[in-house]
Tab-separated table of C-alpha atoms in Angstrom:
chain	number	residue	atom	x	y	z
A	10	UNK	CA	23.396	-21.476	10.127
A	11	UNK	CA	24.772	-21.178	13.480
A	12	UNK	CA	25.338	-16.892	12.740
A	13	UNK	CA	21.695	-16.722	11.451
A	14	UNK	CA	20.394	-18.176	14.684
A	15	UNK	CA	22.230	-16.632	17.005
A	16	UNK	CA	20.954	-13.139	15.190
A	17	UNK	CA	17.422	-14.782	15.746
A	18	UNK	CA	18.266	-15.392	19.354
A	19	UNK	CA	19.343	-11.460	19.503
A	20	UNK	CA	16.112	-10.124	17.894
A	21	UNK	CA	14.202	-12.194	20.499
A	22	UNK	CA	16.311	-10.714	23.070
A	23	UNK	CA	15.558	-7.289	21.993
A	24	UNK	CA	11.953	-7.430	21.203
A	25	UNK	CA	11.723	-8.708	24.963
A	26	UNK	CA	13.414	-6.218	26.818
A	27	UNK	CA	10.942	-3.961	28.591
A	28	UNK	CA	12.573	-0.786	26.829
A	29	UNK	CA	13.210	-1.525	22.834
A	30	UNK	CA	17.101	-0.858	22.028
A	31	UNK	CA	15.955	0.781	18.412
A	32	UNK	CA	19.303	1.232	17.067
A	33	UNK	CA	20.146	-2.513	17.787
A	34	UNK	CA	16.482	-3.692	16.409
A	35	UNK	CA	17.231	-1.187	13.126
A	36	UNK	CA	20.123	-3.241	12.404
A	37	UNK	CA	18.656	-6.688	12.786
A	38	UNK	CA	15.856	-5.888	10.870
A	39	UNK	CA	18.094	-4.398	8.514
A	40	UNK	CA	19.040	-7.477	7.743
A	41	UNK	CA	15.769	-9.278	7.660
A	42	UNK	CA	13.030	-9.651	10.302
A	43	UNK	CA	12.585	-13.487	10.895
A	44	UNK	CA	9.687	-15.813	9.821
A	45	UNK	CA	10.188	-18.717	12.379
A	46	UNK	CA	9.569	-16.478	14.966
A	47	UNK	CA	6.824	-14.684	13.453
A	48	UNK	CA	8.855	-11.122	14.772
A	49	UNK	CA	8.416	-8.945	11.388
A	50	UNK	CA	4.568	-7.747	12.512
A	51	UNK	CA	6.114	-6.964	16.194
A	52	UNK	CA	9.120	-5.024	14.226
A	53	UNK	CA	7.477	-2.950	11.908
A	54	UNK	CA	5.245	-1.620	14.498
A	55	UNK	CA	7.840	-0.529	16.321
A	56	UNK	CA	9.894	0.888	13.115
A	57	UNK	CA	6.672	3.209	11.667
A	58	UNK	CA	6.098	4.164	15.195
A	59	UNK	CA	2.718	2.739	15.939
A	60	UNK	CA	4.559	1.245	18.990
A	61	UNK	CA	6.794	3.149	21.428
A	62	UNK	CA	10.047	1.564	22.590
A	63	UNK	CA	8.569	1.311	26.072
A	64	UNK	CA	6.893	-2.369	26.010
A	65	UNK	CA	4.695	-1.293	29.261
A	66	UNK	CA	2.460	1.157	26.895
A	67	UNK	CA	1.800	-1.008	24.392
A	68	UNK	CA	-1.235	-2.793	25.720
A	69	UNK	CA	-2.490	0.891	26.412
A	70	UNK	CA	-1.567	2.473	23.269
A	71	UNK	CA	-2.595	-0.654	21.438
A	72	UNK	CA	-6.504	-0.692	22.968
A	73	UNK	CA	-6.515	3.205	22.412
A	74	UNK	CA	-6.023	3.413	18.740
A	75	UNK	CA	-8.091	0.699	18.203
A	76	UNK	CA	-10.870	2.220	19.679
A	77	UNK	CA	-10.509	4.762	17.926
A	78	UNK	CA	-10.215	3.038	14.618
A	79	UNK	CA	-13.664	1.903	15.418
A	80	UNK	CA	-15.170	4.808	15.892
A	81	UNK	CA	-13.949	5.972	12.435
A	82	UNK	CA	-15.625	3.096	10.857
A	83	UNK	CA	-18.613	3.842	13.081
A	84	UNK	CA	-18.488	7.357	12.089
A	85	UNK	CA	-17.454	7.593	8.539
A	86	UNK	CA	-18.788	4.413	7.421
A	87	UNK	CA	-22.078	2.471	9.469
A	88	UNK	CA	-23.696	5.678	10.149
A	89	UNK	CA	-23.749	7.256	6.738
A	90	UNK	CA	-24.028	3.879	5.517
A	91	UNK	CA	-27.632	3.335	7.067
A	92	UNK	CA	-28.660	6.470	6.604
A	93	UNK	CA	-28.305	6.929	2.939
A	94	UNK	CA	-29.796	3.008	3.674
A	95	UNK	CA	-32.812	4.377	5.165
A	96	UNK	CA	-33.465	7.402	4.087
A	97	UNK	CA	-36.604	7.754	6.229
A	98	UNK	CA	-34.210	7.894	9.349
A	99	UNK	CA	-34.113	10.509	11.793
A	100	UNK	CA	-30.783	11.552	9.907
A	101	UNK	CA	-31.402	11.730	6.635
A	102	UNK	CA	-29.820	14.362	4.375
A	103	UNK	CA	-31.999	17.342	4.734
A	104	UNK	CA	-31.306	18.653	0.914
A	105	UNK	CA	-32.369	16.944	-2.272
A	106	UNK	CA	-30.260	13.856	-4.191
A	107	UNK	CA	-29.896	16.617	-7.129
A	108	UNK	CA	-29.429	19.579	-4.699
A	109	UNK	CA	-26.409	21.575	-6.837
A	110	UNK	CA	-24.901	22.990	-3.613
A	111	UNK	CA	-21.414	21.437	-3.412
A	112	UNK	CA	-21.466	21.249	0.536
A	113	UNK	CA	-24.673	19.455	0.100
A	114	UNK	CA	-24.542	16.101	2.059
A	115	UNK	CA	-25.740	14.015	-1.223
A	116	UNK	CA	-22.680	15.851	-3.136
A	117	UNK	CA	-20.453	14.757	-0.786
A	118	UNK	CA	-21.855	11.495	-0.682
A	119	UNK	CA	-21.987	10.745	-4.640
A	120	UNK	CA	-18.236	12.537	-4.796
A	121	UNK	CA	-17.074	9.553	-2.353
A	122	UNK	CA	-18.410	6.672	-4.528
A	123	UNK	CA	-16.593	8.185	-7.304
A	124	UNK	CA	-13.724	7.604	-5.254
A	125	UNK	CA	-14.564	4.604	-3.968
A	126	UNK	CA	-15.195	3.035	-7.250
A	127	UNK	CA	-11.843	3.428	-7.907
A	128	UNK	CA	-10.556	1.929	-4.623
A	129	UNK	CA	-12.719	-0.562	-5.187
A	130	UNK	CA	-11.436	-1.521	-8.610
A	131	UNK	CA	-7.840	-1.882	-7.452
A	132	UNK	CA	-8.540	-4.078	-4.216
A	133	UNK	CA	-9.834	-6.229	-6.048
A	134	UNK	CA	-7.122	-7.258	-8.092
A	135	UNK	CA	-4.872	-6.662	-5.474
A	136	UNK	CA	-1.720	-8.923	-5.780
A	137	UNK	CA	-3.494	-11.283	-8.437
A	138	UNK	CA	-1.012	-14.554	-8.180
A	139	UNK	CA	-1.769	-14.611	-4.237
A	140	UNK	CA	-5.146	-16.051	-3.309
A	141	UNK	CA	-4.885	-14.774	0.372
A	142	UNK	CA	-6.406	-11.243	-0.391
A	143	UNK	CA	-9.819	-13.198	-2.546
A	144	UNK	CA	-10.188	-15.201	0.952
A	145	UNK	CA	-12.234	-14.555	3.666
A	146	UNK	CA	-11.100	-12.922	6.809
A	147	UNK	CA	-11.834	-14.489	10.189
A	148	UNK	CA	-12.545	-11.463	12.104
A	149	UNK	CA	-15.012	-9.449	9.666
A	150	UNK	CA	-16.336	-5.873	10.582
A	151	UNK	CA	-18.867	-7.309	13.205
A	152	UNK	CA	-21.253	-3.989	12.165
A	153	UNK	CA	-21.368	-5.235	8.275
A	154	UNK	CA	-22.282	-8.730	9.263
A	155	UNK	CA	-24.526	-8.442	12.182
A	156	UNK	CA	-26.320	-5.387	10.774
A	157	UNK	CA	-26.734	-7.190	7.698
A	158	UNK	CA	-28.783	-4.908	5.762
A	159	UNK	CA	-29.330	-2.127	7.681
A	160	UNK	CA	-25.694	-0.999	6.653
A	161	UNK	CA	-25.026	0.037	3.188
A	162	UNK	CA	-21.606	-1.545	2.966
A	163	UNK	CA	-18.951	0.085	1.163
A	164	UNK	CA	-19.078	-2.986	-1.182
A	165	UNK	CA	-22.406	-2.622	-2.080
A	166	UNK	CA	-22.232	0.888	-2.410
A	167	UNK	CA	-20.146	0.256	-5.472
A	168	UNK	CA	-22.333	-2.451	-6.821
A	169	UNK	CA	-25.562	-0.798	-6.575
A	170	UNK	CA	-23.705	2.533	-8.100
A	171	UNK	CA	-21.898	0.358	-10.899
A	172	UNK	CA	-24.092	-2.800	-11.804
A	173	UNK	CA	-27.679	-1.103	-11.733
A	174	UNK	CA	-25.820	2.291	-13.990
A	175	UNK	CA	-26.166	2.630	-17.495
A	176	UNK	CA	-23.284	3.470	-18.958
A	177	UNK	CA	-22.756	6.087	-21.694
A	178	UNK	CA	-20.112	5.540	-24.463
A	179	UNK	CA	-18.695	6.971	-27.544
A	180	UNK	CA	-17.758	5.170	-30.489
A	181	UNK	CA	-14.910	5.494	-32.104
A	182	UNK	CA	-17.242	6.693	-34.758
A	183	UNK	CA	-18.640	9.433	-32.038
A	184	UNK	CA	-22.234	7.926	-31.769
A	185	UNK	CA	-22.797	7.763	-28.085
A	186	UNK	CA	-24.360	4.749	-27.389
A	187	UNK	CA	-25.772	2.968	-24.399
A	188	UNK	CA	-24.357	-0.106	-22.731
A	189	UNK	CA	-25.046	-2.115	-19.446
A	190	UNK	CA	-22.693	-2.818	-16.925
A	191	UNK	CA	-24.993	-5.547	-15.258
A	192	UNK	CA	-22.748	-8.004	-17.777
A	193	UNK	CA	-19.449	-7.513	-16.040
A	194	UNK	CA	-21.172	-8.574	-12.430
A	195	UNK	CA	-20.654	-12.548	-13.126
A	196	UNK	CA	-16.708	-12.195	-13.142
A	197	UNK	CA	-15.181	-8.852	-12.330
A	198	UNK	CA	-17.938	-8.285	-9.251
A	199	UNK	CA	-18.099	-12.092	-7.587
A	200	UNK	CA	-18.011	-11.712	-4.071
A	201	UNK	CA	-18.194	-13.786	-1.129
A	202	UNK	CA	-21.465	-15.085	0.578
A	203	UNK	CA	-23.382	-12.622	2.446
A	204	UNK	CA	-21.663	-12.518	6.287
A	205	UNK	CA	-18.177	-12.558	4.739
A	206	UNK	CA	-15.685	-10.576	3.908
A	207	UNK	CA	-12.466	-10.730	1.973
A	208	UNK	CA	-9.452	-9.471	3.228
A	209	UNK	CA	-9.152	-7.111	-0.039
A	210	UNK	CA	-12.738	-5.427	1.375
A	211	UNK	CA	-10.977	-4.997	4.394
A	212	UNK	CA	-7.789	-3.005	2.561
A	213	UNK	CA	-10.490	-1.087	0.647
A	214	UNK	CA	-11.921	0.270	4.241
A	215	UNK	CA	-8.725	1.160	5.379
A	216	UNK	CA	-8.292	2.804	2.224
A	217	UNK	CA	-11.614	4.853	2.141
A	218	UNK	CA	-11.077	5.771	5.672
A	219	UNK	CA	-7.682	6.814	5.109
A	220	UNK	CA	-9.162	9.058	2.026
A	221	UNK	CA	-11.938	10.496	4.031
A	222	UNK	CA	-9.523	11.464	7.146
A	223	UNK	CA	-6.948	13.284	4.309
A	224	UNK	CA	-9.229	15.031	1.958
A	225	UNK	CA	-6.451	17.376	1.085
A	226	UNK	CA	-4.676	13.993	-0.807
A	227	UNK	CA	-7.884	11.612	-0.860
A	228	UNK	CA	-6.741	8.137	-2.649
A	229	UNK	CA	-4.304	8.182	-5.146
A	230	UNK	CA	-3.745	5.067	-7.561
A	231	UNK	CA	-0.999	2.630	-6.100
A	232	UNK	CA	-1.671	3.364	-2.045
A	233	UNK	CA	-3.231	-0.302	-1.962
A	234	UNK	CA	0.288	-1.449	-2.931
A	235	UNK	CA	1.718	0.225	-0.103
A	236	UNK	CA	-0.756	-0.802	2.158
A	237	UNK	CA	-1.384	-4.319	1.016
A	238	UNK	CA	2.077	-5.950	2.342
A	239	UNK	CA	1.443	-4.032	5.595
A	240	UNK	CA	-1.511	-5.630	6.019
A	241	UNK	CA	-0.950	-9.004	4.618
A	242	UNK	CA	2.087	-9.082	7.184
A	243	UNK	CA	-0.574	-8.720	10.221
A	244	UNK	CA	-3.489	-10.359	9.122
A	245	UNK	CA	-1.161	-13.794	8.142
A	246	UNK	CA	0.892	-13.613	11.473
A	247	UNK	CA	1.061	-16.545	13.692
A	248	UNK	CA	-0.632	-14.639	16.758
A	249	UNK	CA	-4.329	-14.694	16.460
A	250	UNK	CA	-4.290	-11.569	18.673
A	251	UNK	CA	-2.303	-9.980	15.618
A	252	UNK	CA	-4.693	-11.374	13.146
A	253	UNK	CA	-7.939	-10.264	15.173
A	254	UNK	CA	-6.727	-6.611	15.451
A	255	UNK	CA	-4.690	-6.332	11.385
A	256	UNK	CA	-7.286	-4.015	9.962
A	257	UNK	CA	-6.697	-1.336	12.619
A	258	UNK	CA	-3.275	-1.722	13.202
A	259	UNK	CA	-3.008	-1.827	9.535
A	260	UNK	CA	-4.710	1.061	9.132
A	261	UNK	CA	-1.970	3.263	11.931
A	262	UNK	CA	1.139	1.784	10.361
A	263	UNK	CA	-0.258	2.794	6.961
A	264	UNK	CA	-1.241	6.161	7.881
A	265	UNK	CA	2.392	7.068	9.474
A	266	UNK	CA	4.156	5.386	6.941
A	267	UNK	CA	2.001	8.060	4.112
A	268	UNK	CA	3.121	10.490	6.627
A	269	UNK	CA	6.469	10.170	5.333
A	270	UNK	CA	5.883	9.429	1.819
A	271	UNK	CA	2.907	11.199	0.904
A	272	UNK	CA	5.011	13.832	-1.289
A	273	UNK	CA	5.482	11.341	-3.832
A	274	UNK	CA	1.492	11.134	-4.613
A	275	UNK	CA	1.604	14.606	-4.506
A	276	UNK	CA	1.861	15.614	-8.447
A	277	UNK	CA	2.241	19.604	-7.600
A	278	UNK	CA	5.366	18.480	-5.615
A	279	UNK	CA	7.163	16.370	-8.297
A	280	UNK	CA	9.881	18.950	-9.042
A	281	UNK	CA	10.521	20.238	-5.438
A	282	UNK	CA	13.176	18.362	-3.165
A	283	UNK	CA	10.722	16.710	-1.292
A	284	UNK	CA	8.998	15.623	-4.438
A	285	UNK	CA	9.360	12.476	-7.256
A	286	UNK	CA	11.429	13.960	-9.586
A	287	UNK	CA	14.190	14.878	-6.900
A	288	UNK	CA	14.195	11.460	-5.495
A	289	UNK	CA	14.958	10.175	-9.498
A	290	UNK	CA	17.264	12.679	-10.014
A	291	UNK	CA	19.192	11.473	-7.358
A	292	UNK	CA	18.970	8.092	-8.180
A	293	UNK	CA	20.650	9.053	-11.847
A	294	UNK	CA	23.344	11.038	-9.830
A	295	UNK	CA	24.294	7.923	-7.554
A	296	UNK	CA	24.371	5.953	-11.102
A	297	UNK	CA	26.877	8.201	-12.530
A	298	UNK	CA	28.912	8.010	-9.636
A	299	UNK	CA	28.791	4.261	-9.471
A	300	UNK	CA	28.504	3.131	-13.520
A	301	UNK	CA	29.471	6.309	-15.422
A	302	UNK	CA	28.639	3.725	-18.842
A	303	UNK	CA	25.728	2.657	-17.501
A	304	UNK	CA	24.592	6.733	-16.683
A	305	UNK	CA	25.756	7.513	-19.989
A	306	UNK	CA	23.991	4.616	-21.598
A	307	UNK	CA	20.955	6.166	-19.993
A	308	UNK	CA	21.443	9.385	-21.497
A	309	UNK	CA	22.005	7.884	-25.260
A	310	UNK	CA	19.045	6.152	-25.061
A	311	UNK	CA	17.046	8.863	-23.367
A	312	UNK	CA	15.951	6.274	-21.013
A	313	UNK	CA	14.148	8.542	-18.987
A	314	UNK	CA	13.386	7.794	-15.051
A	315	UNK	CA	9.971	8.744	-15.370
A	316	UNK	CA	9.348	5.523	-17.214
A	317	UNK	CA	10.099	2.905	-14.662
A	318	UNK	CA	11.866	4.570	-11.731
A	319	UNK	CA	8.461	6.507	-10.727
A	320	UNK	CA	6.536	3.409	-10.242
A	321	UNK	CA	9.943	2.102	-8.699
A	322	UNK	CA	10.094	4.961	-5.736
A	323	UNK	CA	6.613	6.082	-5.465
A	324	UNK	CA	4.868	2.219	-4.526
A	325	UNK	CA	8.453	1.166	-2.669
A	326	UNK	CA	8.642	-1.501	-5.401
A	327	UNK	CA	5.966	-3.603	-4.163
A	328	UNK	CA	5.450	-4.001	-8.144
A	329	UNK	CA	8.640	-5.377	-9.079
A	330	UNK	CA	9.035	-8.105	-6.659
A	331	UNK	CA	7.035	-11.282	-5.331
A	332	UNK	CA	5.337	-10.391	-1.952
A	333	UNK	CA	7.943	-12.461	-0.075
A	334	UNK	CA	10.450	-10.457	-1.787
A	335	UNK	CA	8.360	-7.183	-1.332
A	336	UNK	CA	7.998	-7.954	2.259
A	337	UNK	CA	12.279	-8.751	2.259
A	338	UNK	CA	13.102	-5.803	0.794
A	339	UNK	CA	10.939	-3.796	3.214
A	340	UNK	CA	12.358	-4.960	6.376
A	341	UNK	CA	15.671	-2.804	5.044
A	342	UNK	CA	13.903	0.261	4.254
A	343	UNK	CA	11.204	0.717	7.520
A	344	UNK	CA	14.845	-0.081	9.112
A	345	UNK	CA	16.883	2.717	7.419
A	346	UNK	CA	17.563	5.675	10.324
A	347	UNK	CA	17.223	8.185	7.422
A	348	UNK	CA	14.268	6.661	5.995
A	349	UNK	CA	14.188	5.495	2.691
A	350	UNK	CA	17.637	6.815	1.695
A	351	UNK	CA	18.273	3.410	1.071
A	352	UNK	CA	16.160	2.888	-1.458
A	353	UNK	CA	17.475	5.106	-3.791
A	354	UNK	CA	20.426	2.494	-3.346
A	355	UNK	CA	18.256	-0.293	-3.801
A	356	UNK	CA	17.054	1.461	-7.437
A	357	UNK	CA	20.616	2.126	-8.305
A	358	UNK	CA	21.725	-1.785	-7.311
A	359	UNK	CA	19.138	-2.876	-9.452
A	360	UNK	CA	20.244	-1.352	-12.562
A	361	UNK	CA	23.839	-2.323	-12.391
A	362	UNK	CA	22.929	-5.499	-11.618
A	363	UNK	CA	21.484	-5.844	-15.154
A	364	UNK	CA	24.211	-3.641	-16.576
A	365	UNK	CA	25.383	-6.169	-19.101
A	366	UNK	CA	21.806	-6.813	-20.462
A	367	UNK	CA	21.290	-2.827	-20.423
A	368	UNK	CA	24.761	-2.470	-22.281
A	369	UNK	CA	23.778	-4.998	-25.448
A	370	UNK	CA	20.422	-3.724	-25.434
A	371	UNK	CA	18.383	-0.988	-27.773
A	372	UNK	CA	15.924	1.574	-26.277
A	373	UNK	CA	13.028	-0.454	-26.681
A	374	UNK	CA	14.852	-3.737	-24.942
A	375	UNK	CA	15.692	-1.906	-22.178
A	376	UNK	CA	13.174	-0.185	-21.104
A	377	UNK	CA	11.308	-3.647	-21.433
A	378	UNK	CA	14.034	-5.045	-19.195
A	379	UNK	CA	13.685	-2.292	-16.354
A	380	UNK	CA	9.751	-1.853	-16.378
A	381	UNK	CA	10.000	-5.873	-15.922
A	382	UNK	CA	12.303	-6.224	-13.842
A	383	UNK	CA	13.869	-9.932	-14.157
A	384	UNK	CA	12.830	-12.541	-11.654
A	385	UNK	CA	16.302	-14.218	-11.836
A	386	UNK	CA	17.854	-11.618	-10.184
A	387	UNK	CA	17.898	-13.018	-6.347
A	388	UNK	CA	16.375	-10.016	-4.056
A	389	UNK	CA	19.070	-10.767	-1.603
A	390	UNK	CA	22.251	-9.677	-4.384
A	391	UNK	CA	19.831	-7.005	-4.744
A	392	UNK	CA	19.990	-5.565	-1.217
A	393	UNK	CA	23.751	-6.943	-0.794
A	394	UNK	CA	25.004	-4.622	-3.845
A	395	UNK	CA	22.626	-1.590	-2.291
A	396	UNK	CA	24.659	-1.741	1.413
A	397	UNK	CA	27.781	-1.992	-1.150
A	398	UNK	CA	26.838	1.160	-2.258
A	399	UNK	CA	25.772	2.692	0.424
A	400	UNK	CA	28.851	2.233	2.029
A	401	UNK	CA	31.358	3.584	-0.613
């Protein structure tokens, strides 16, 4: 007790000094950023470079980017939003709604609910045994609640373009038939009262932005893992500064971290060295190296990496964990110098750390066992074995 405080002391100590000592704050928060002092929002700021060691720019850098995250939402979001609203407006579309043109405004427009449909659908089940993300946020988008319905929400853009569709299905018989949607709206589209909004609308904003601002990767399937712990850390911190301002600093912190990892959502990349498939490869190298049984087990059973170490590397393992675990785990890798080396360890840790289980076990056990990761495992043995690793 009297070691962990004293490293809780140091943290303090170095999250106060005017210039940030990173290679001292790396290795505290390698070790876990603390929750009494509600320091891990402050930390991984600084470690996914939002903030600059220098604690005299923050207030500057801080008002800057969040004035600029406003006009994005201004931009990208309330404006388009009221004008495909009211499409009297001064700015409405000048081409048709079936206008074939593909840099027609309306193309552009319908080709984004596609995509937001899709964002949509996983915010919403975003971390399903946590309430928080179904709540309401306390510092809404003041232009979706004041403007009421002058702004076409990104919400209701994907109710009015879901729940009033017809939707066309095949049989398995091949008679297409027609079927509403409208009976799905009771459960799977419940939303808060009008003037509210849950913190997973807020993720999906960040999200569509995000996809609008990188058309040349858009939104891929699993970024609201990545950026739902991010945001989750900020929006539940103790500082209601922190709180107010989570969905833009949320949004920063997201897009550098991408900046990094982006490759991995990148399918035409999965077989280069930047890509997927090199990161797995080299998790089934450190394997042999460590567990030469285990390895060879692997290569019996044809247990192949695709089948649970892509969801593994790609998301950061925010799937295999509880978020307190998630959020554990991730103070070690936004810490790691080399970024995200370690979590090739962390992959490799976890396997040998079932390796009697994997031993006993057929094909179809295992691969049970390691795309469901056990529970009983303790996440700290976890990241103890990985810096064992690591190490030798």
């Amino acid at each position: 007790m009297a070691a962990y405080r004293a490293r809780l002391k140091e943290l303090q100590d170095v999250l106060q000094a005017p210039s940030i000592d990173m290679k001292k704050l790396r290795r505290l928060c390698f070790s876990g950023c603390s929750l009494e002092t509600g320091s891990r929002s402050i930390c991984w700021k600084l470690l996914l470079d939002y903030l600059p060691p220098d604690r005299s720019q923050w207030k500057s850098i801080c008002g800057k980017q969040r004035a600029v995250y406003q006009q994005f939402v201004n931009e990208l979001i309330v404006k388009p939003g009221a004008n495909a609203h009211n499409k009297q407006g001064p700015d409405t579309p000048a081409d048709h709604p079936l206008n074939p043109n593909p840099d027609s405004q309306w193309a552009a427009y319908f080709k984004d609910n596609e995509m937001l449909v899709q964002i949509d659908k996983d915010c919403r089940r975003l971390c399903p045994d946590l309430s928080f993300f179904q709540t309401a946020t306390d510092y809404p988008c003041e232009e979706m609640v004041t403007l009421g319905n002058r702004v076409e929400t990104l919400r209701k853009r994907v109710e009015q373009g879901v729940l009033k569709a017809e939707t066309v299905a095949r049989n398995r018989l091949g008679i297409t038939n027609m079927m509403s949607s409208r009976k799905r709206s009771n459960s799977e589209y419940a939303t808060l009262p009008e003037g509210q909004e849950a913190h997973w609308e807020v993720v999906e904003r960040i999200l569509f932005l995000y996809a609008k601002l990188n058309p040349g990767l858009g939104y891929v399937q699993g970024m609201n893992e990545i950026l739902g712990p991010i945001y989750y850390t900020f929006a539940s911190d103790a500082e209601k500064e922190v709180q107010e301002n989570a969905e833009a600093d949320a949004f920063f912190c997201f897009t550098n971290l991408m900046s990094e990892i982006r490759d991995n959502f990148i399918k035409t990349l999965d077989d280069s060295q930047c890509g997927i498939g090199y990161m797995m490869e080299r998790m089934l190298m450190m394997l042999k190296k460590h567990d030469c049984r285990l390895f060879q087990l692997f290569e019996t059973q044809e247990m192949k990496p695709q089948y649970f170490a892509f969801r593994w590397i790609t998301l950061l393992l925010s799937q295999e964990f509880q978020l307190p675990d998630v959020l554990r785990v991730w103070d070690s890798l936004f810490a790691d110098e080399k970024r995200f080396d370690f979590l090739i360890f962390v992959c490799c840790a976890m396997l040998i750390l079932v390796r009697d289980d994997l031993l006993g076990g057929d094909f179809p056990t295992n691969m049970k066992l390691v795309q469901n990761y056990p529970s009983t495992v303790d996440v700290q043995r976890i990241l103890s074995k990985a810096t064992e690793l690591s190490a030798s």
